[in-house]
C-alpha positions as a Markdown table, in Angstrom:
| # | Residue | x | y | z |
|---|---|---|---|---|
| 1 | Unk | 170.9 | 120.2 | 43.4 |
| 2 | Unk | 169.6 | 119.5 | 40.0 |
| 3 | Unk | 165.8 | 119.5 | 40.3 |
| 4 | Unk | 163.4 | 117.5 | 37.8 |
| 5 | Unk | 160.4 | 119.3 | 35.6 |
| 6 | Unk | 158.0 | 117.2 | 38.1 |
| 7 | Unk | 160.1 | 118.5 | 41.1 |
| 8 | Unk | 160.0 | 122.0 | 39.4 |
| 9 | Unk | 156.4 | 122.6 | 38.5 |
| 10 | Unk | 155.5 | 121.4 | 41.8 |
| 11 | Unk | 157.4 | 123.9 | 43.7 |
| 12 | Unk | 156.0 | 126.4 | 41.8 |
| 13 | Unk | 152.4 | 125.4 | 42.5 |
| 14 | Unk | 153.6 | 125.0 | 45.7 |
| 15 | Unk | 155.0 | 128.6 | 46.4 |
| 16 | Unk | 151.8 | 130.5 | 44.5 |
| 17 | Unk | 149.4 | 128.5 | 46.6 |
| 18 | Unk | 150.5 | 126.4 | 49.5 |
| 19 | Unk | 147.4 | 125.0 | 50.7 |
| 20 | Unk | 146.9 | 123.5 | 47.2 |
| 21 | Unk | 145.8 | 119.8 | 47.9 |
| 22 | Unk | 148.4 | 117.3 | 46.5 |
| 23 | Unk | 144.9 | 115.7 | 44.7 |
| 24 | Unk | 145.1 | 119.1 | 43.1 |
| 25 | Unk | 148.5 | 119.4 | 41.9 |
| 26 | Unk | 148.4 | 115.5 | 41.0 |
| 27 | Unk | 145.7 | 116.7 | 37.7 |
| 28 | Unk | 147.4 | 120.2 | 36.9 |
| 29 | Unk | 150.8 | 117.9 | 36.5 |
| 30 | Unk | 149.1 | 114.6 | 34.9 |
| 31 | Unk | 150.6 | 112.6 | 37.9 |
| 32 | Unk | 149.6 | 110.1 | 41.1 |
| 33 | Unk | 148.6 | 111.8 | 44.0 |
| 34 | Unk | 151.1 | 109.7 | 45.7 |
| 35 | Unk | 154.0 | 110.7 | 43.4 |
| 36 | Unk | 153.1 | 114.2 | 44.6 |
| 37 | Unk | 152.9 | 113.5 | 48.0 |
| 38 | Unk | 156.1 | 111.6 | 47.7 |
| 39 | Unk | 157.7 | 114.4 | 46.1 |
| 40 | Unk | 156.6 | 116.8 | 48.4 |
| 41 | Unk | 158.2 | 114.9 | 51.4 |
| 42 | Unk | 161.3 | 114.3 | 49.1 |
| 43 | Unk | 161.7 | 118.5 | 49.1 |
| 44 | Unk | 161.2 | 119.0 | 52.7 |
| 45 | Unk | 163.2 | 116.4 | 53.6 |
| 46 | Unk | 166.0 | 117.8 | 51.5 |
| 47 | Unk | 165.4 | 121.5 | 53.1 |
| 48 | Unk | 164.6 | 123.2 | 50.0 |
| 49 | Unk | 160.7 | 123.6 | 50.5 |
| 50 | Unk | 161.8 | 125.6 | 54.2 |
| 51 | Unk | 158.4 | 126.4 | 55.6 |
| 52 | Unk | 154.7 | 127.4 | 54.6 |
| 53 | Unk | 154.2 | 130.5 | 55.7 |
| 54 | Unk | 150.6 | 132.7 | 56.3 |
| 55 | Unk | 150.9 | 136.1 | 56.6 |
| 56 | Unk | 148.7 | 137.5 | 58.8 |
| 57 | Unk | 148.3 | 141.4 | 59.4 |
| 58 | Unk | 148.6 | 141.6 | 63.4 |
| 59 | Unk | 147.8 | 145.2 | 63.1 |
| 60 | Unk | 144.0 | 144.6 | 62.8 |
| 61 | Unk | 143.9 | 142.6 | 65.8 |
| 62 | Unk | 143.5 | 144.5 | 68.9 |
| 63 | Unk | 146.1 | 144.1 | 71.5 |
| 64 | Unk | 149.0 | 142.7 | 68.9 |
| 65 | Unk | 149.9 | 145.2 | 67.3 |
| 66 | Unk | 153.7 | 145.2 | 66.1 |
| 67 | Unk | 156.3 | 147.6 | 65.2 |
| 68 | Unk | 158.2 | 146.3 | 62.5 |
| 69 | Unk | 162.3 | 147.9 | 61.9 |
| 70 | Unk | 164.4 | 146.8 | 59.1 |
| 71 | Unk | 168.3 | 147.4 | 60.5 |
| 72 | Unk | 171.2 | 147.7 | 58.6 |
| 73 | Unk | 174.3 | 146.9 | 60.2 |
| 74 | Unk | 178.1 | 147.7 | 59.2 |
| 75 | Unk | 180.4 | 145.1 | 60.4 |
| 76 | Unk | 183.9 | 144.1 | 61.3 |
| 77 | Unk | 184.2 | 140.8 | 59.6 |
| 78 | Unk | 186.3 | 138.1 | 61.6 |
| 79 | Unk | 188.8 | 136.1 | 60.1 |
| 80 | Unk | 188.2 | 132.3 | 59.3 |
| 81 | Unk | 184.6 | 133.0 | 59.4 |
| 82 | Unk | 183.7 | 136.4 | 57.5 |
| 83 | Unk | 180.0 | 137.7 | 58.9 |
| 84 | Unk | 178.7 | 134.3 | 59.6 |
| 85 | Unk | 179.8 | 134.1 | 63.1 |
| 86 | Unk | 178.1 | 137.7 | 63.6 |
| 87 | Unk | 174.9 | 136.6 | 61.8 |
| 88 | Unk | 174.5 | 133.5 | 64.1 |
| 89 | Unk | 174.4 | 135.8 | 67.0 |
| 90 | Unk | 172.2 | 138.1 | 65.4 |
| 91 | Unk | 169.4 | 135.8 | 64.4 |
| 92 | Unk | 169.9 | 133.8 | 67.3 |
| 93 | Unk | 167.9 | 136.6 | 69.7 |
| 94 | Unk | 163.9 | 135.6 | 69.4 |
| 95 | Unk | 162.9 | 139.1 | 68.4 |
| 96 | Unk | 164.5 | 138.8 | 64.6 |
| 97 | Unk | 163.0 | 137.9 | 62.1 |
| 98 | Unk | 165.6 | 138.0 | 59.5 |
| 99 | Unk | 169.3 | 138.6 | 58.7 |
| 100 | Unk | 170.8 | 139.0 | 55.4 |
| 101 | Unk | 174.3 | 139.6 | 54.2 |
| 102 | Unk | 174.1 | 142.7 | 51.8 |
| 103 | Unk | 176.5 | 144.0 | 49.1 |
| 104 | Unk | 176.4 | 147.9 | 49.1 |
| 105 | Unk | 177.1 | 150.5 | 52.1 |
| 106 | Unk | 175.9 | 148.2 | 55.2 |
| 107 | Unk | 176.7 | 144.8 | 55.6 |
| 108 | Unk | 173.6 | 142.9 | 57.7 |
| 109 | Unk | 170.4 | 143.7 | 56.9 |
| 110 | Unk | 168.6 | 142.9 | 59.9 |
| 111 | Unk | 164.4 | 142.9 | 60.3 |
| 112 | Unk | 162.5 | 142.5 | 64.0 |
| 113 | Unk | 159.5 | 143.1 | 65.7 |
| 114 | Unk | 158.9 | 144.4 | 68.6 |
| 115 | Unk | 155.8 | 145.4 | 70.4 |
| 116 | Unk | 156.7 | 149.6 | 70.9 |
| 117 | Unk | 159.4 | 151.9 | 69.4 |
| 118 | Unk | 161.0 | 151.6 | 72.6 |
| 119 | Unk | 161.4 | 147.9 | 72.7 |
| 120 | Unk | 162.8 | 148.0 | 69.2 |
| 121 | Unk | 165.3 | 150.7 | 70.6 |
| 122 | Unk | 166.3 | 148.9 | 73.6 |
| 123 | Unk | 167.1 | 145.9 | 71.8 |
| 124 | Unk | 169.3 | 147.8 | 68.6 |
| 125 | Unk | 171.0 | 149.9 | 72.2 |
| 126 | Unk | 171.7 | 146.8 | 74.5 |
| 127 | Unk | 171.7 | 143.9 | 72.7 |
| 128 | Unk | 172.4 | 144.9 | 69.0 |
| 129 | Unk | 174.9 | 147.5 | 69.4 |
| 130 | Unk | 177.0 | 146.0 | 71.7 |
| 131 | Unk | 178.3 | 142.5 | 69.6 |
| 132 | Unk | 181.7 | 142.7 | 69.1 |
| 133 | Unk | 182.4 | 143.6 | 65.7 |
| 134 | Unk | 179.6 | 145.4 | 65.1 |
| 135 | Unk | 180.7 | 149.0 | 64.1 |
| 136 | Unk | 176.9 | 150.6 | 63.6 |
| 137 | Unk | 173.5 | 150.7 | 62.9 |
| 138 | Unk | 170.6 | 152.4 | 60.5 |
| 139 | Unk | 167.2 | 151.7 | 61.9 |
| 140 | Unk | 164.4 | 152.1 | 59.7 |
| 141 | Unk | 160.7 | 151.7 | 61.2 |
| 142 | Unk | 157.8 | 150.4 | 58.9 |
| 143 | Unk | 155.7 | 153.0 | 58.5 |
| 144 | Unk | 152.2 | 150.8 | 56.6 |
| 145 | Unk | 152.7 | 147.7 | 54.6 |
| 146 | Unk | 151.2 | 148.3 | 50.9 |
| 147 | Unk | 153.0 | 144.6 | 49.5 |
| 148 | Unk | 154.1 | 142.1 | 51.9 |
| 149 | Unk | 155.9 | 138.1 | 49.9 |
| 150 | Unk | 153.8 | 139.0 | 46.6 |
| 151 | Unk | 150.7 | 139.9 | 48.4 |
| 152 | Unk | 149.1 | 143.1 | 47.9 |
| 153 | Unk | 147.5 | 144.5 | 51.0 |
| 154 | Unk | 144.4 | 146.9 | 50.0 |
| 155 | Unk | 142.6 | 149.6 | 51.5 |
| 156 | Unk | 144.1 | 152.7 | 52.8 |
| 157 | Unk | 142.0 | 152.7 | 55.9 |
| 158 | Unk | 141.5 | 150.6 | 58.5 |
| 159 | Unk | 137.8 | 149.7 | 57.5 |
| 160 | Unk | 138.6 | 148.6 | 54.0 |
| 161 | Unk | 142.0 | 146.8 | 54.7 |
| 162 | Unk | 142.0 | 143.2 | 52.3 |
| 163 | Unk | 144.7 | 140.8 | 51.3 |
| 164 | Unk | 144.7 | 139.7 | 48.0 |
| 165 | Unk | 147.3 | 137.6 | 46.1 |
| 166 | Unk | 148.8 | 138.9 | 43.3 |
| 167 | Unk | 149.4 | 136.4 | 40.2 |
């Protein structure tokens, strides 16, 4: 979809800053607040503003912490449908978070949260493991979270811990 400079300078107000007010963005761009607003609704209507998301650090918060795995996943792809039939299944469970196809040595790239190690475990042995078609699995656990969607998360100890965007 072709996209016009108004459309385009918006969506990248939009994805530095997305609690920007649309009186805001109207004087940066020299346009109606109403325009904006009508953009706006034009590019979530047509799915390509997706969400807004806030990213909160649930590891400061006592009783939610979160482990956080990043799984990559080699595959059998089926015929007719390639690795989207397995990908539906995949980020169809709650627990995911994400599921990419990747060029390289591993197919999926698959991230989740769980609340323990275990949990994590249990879901890459019984639910992860045992699709059809999938032929294994990498699991790689987050370790600390230094840059998280373009923001920087300071502090190296749990007193001084900060988010900051980063331009």
């Amino acid at each position: 979809m072709k996209l016009s400079n108004d459309e385009l300078n918006i969506l990248a107000i939009l994805e530095e800053n997305h609690r920007i007010s649309t009186e805001t963005i109207a004087m940066q761009l020299n346009m109606t607040e109403e325009n904006v607003h009508r953009t706006i609704k034009k590019l979530e209507e047509d799915k390509i503003i997706v969400s807004y998301p806030t990213l909160i650090d649930w590891n400061q918060i006592e009783g939610k912490e979160t482990v956080v795995a990043m799984i990559d996943v080699k595959v059998t792809p089926q015929h007719g449908v390639g690795f989207d039939e397995i990908a539906e299944r995949i980020y169809r469970y709650p627990e995911v978070n994400s599921v990419y196809l990747m060029s390289g040595t591993y197919d999926l790239s698959v991230t989740l949260e769980g609340k323990t190690l275990q949990e994590v475990s249990k879901f890459v042995s019984n639910k992860l493991s045992t699709i059809d078609n999938v032929i294994s699995t990498t699991t790689h656990f987050i370790l600390k979270k230094y840059k998280h969607d373009g923001v920087v998360i300071e502090g190296n100890d749990d007193d001084d811990k900060r988010m900051v965007v980063t331009p």
